[in-house]
CSV table of C-alpha atoms in Angstrom, one decimal:
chain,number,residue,atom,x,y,z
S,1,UNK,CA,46.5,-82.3,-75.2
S,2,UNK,CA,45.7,-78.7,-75.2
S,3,UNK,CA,42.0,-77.5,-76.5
S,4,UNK,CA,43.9,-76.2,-79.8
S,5,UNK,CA,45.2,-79.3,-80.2
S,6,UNK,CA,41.9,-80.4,-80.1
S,7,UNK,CA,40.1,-78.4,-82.1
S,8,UNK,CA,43.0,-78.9,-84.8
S,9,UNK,CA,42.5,-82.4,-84.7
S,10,UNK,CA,38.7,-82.1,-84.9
S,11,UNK,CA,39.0,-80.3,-88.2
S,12,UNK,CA,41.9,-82.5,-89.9
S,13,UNK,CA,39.7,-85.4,-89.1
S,14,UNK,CA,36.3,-83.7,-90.7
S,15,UNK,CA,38.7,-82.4,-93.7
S,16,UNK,CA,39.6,-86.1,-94.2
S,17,UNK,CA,36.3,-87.6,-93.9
S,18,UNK,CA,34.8,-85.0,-96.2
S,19,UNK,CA,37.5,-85.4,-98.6
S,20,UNK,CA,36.7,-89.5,-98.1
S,21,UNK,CA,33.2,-89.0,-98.6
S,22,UNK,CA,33.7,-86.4,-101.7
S,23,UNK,CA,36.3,-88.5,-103.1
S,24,UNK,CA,33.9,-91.7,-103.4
S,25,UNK,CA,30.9,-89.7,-104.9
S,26,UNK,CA,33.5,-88.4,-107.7
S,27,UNK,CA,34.9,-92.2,-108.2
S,28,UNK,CA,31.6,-93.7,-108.8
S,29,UNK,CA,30.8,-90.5,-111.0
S,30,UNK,CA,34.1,-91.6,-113.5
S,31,UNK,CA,33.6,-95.3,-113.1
S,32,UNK,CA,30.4,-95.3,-114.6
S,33,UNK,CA,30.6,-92.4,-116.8
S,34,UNK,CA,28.7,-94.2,-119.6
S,35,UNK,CA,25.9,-93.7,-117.6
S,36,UNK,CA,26.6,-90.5,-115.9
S,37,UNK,CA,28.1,-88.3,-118.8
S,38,UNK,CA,27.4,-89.7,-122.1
S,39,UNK,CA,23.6,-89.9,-121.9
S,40,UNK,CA,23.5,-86.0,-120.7
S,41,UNK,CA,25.6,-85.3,-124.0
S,42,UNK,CA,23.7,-87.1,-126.6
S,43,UNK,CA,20.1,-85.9,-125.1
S,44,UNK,CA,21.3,-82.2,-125.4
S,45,UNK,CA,23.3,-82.6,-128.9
S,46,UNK,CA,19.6,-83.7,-130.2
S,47,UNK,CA,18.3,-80.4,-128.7
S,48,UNK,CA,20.5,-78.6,-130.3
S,49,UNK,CA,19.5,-80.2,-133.7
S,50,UNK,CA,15.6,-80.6,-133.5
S,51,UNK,CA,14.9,-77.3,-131.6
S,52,UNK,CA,18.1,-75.1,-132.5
S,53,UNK,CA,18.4,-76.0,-136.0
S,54,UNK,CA,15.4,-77.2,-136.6
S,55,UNK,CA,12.6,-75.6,-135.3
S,56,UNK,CA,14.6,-72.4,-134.6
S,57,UNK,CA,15.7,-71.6,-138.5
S,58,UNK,CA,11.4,-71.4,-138.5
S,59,UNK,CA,11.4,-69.6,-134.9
S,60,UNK,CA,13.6,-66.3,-135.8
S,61,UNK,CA,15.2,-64.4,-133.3
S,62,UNK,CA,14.5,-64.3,-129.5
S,63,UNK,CA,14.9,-61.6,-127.5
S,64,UNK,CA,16.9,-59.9,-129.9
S,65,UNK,CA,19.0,-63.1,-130.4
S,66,UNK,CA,19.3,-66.2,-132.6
S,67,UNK,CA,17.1,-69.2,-131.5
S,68,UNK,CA,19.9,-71.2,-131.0
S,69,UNK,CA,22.1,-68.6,-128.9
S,70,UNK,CA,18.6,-68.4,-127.1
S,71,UNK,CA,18.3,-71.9,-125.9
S,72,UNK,CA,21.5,-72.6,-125.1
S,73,UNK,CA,22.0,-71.2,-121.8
S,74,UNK,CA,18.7,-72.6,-120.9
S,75,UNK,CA,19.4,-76.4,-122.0
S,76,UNK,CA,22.9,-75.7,-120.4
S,77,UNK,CA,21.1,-75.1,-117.2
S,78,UNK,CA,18.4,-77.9,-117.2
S,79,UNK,CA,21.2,-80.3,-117.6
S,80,UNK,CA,23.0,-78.9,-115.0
S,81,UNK,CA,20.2,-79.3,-112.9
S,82,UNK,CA,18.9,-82.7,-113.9
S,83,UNK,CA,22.1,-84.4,-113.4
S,84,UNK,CA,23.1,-82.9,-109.5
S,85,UNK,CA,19.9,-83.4,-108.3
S,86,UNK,CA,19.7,-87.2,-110.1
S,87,UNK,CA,23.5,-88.1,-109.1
S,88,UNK,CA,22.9,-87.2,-105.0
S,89,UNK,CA,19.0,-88.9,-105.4
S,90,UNK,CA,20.3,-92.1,-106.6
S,91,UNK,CA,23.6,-92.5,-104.5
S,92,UNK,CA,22.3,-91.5,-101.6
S,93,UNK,CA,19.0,-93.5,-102.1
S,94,UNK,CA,21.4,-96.3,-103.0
S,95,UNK,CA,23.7,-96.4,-99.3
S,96,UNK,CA,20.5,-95.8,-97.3
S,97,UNK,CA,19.1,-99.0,-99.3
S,98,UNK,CA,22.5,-101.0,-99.1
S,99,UNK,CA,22.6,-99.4,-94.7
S,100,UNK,CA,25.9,-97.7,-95.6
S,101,UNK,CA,24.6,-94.9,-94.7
S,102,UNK,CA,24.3,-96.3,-90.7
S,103,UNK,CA,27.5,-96.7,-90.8
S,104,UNK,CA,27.6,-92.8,-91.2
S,105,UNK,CA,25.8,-91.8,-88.7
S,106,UNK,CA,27.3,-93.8,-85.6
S,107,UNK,CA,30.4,-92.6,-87.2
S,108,UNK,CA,32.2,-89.2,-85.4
S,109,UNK,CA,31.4,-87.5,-88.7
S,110,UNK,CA,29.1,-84.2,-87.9
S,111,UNK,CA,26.1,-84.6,-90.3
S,112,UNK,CA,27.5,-81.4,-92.2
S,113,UNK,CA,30.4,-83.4,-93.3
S,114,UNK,CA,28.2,-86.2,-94.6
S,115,UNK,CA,26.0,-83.6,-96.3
S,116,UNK,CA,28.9,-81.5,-97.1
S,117,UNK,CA,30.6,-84.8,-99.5
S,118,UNK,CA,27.5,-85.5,-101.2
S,119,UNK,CA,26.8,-82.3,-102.2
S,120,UNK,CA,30.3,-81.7,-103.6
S,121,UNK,CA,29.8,-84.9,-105.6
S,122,UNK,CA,26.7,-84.1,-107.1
S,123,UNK,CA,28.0,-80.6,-107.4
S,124,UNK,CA,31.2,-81.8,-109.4
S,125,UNK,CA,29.0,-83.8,-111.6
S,126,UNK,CA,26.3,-81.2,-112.7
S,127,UNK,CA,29.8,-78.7,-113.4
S,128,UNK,CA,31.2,-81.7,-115.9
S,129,UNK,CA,27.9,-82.2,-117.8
S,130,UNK,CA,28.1,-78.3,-118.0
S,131,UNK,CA,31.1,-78.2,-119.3
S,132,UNK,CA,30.4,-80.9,-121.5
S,133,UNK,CA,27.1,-79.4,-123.0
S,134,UNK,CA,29.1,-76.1,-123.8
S,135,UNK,CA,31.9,-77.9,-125.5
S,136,UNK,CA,28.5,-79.3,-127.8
S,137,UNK,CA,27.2,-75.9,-128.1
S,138,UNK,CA,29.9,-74.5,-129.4
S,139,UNK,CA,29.8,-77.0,-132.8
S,140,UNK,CA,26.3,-75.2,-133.3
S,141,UNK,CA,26.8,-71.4,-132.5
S,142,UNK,CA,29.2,-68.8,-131.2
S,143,UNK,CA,29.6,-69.6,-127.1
S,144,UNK,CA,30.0,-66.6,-125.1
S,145,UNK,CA,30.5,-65.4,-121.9
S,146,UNK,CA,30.5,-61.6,-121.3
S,147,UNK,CA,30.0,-62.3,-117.6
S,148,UNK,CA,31.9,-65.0,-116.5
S,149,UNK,CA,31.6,-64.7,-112.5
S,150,UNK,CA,27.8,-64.6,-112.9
S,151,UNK,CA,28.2,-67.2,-115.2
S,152,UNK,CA,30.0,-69.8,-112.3
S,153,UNK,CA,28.2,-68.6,-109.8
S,154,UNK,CA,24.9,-69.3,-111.1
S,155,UNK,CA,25.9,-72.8,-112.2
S,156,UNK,CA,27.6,-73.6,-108.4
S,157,UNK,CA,23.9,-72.4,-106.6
S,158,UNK,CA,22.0,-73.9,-109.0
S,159,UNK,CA,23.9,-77.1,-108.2
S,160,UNK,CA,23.8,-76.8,-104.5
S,161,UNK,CA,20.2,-76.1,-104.9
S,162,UNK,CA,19.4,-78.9,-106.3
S,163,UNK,CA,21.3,-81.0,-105.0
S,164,UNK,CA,20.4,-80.9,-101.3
S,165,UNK,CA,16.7,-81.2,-103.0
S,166,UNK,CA,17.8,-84.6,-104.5
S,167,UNK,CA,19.4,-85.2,-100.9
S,168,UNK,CA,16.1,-84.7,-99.1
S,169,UNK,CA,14.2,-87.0,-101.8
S,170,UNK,CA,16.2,-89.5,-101.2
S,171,UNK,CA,16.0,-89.1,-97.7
S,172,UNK,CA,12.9,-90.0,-97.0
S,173,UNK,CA,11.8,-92.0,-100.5
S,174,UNK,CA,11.1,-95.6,-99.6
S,175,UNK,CA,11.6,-97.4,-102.7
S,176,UNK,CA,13.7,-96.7,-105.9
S,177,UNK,CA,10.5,-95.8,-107.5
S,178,UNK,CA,10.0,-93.0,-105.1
S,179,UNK,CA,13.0,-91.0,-106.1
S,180,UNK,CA,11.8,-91.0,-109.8
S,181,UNK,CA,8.5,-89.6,-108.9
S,182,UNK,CA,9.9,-85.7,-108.3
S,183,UNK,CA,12.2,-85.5,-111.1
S,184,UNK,CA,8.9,-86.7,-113.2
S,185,UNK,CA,6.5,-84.7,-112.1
S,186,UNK,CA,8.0,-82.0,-110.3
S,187,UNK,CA,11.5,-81.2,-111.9
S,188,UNK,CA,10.9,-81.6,-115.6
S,189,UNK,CA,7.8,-79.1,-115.6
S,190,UNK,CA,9.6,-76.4,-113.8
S,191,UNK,CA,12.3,-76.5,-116.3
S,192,UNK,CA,10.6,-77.0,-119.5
S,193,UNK,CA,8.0,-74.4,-118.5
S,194,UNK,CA,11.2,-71.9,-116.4
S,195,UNK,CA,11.9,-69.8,-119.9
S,196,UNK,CA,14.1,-72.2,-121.8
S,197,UNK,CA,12.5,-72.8,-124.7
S,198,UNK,CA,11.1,-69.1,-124.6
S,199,UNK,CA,10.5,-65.5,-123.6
S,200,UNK,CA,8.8,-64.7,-121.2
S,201,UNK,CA,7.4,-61.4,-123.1
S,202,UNK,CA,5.7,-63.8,-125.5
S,203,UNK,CA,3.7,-65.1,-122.6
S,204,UNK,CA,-0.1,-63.2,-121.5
S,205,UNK,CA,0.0,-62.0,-118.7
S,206,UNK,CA,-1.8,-64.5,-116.1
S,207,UNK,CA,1.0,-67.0,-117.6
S,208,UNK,CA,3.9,-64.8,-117.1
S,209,UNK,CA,2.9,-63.8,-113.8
S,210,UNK,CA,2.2,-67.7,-112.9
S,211,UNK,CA,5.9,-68.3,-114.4
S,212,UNK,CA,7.6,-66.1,-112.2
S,213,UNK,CA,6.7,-68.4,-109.2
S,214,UNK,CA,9.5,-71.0,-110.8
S,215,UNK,CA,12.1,-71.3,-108.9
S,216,UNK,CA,13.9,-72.5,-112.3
S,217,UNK,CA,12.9,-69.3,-114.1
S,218,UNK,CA,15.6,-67.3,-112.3
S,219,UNK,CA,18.5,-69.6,-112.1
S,220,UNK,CA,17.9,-69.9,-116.0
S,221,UNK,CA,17.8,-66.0,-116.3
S,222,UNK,CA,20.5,-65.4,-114.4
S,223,UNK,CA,22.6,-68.0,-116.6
S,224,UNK,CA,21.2,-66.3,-119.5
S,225,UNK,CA,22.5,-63.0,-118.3
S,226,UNK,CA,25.8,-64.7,-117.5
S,227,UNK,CA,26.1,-65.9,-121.6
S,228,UNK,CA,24.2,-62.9,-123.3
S,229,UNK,CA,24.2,-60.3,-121.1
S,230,UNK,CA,20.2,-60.1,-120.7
S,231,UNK,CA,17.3,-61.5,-118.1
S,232,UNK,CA,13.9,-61.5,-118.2
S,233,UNK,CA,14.2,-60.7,-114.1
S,234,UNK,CA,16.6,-58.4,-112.2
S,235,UNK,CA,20.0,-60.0,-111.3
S,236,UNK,CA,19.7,-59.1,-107.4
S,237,UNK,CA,16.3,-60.5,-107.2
S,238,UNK,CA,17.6,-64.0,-108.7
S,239,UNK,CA,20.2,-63.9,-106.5
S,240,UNK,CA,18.3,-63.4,-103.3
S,241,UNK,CA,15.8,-66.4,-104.4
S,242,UNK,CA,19.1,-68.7,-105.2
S,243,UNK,CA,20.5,-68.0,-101.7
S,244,UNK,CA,17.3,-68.3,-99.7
S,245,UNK,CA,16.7,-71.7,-101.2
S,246,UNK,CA,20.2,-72.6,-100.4
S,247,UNK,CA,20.1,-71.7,-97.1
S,248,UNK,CA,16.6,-73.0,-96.2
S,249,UNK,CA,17.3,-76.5,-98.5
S,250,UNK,CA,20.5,-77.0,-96.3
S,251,UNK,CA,18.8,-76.3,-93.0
S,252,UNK,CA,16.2,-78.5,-93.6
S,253,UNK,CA,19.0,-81.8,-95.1
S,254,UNK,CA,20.8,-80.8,-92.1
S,255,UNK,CA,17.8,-81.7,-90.0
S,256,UNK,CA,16.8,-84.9,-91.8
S,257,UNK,CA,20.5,-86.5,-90.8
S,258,UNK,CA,20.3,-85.6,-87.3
S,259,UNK,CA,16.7,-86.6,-86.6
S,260,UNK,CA,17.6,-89.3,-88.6
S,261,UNK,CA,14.1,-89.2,-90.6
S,262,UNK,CA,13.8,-91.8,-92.8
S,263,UNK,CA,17.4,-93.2,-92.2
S,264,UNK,CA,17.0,-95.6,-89.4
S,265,UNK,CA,14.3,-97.7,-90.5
């Protein structure tokens, strides 16, 4: 066998593994959608009541919009992020605690396959509670999308981005309790308090200044702009943030798997 035939092998064996390992993320994702997808929906269709109809026929316009064409992009957004980084925290968690995840590493998979179908997973599932949470939106208010390509891209790095974080929780967390405690008290402040409910304008300054250190802030800015064509932030410099904590999130996961940090134990 030549070294092409090698290296052609190599990859139809990593494109079948990955595909293995996407394929079971997205079958646990459908089997037990009454968990995954329904809760999601109903949390978001009671925002849209109590703070879009609500509390936002008393609110007025926002930034030149309705409250409700306001918000949505922003609840769009925390759900999005919510769900990839709690889909990848639990399943992971969940084979490291049942040792399937042993069985991954002695396997011939290279670790960015492994990462690679977990992250498509969790990806997949934060792009179907998207979807769904839009389809909702769109029974309260007029759903637009003047820039579509900002629109996906945003959601897909937001996904990624949070994903590999839920990866790395899980990673090391050494109980079920443990993966609960960063979604708590870590990922709900940054996206209540990352301009979803709100303008940033409205803010003094020591508290706007202090809110553009979220992370969150930016993706939900740059979703905004995606839906209603403004931001609080410039588009290039939410970008840049998006991509840096891709590429430093994935470096890091990457590293967890093959020193094998809190996986072997």
């Amino acid at each position: 066998m030549t070294a092409t035939d090698t290296g052609l092998s190599d990859r139809r064996r990593n494109w079948v593994a990955l595909i293995t390992v996407a394929r079971r993320e997205v079958m646990r994702i459908l089997r037990i959608w009454g968990q995954t997808l329904v809760p999601p929906a109903i949390t978001m269709t009671l925002y849209f009541l109590i703070f879009g109809r609500l509390i936002g026929a008393r609110v007025g316009d926002m930034g030149g919009f309705s409250y409700m064409d306001f918000i949505v992009p922003g609840l769009v957004m925390m759900s999005v992020i919510q769900n990839s980084y709690g889909n990848i925290s639990s399943s992971f968690f969940s084979a490291k605690f049942g040792r399937h995840v042993e069985e991954l590493l002695v396997s011939p998979m290279p670790n960015w396959v492994i990462l690679s179908g977990y992250v498509a997973g969790a990806v997949l599932r934060g792009l179907m509670v998207g979807v769904i949470v839009l389809i909702i939106a769109m029974f309260f208010t007029q759903v637009r999308m003047p820039h579509p390509l900002v629109t996906l891209s945003t959601v897909l790095l937001g996904t990624i981005i949070f994903s590999l974080a839920g990866f790395i929780n899980a990673a090391f967390a050494r109980k079920f309790d443990d993966i609960a405690i960063v979604p708590t008290f870590i990922l709900t402040p940054l996206t209540y308090l990352g301009g979803v409910f709100y303008s940033t304008k409205l803010l003094p300054g020591w508290a706007e200044t202090l809110t553009h250190a979220n992370p969150v802030f930016y993706m939900v800015n740059a979703f905004r702009y995606g839906l209603l064509g403004v931001s609080d932030v410039p588009l290039a410099m939410a970008y840049a943030l998006m991509l840096a904590f891709a590429v430093i999130l994935s470096t890091v996961a990457l590293w967890v798997l093959k020193r094998g940090s809190g996986l072997r134990n």
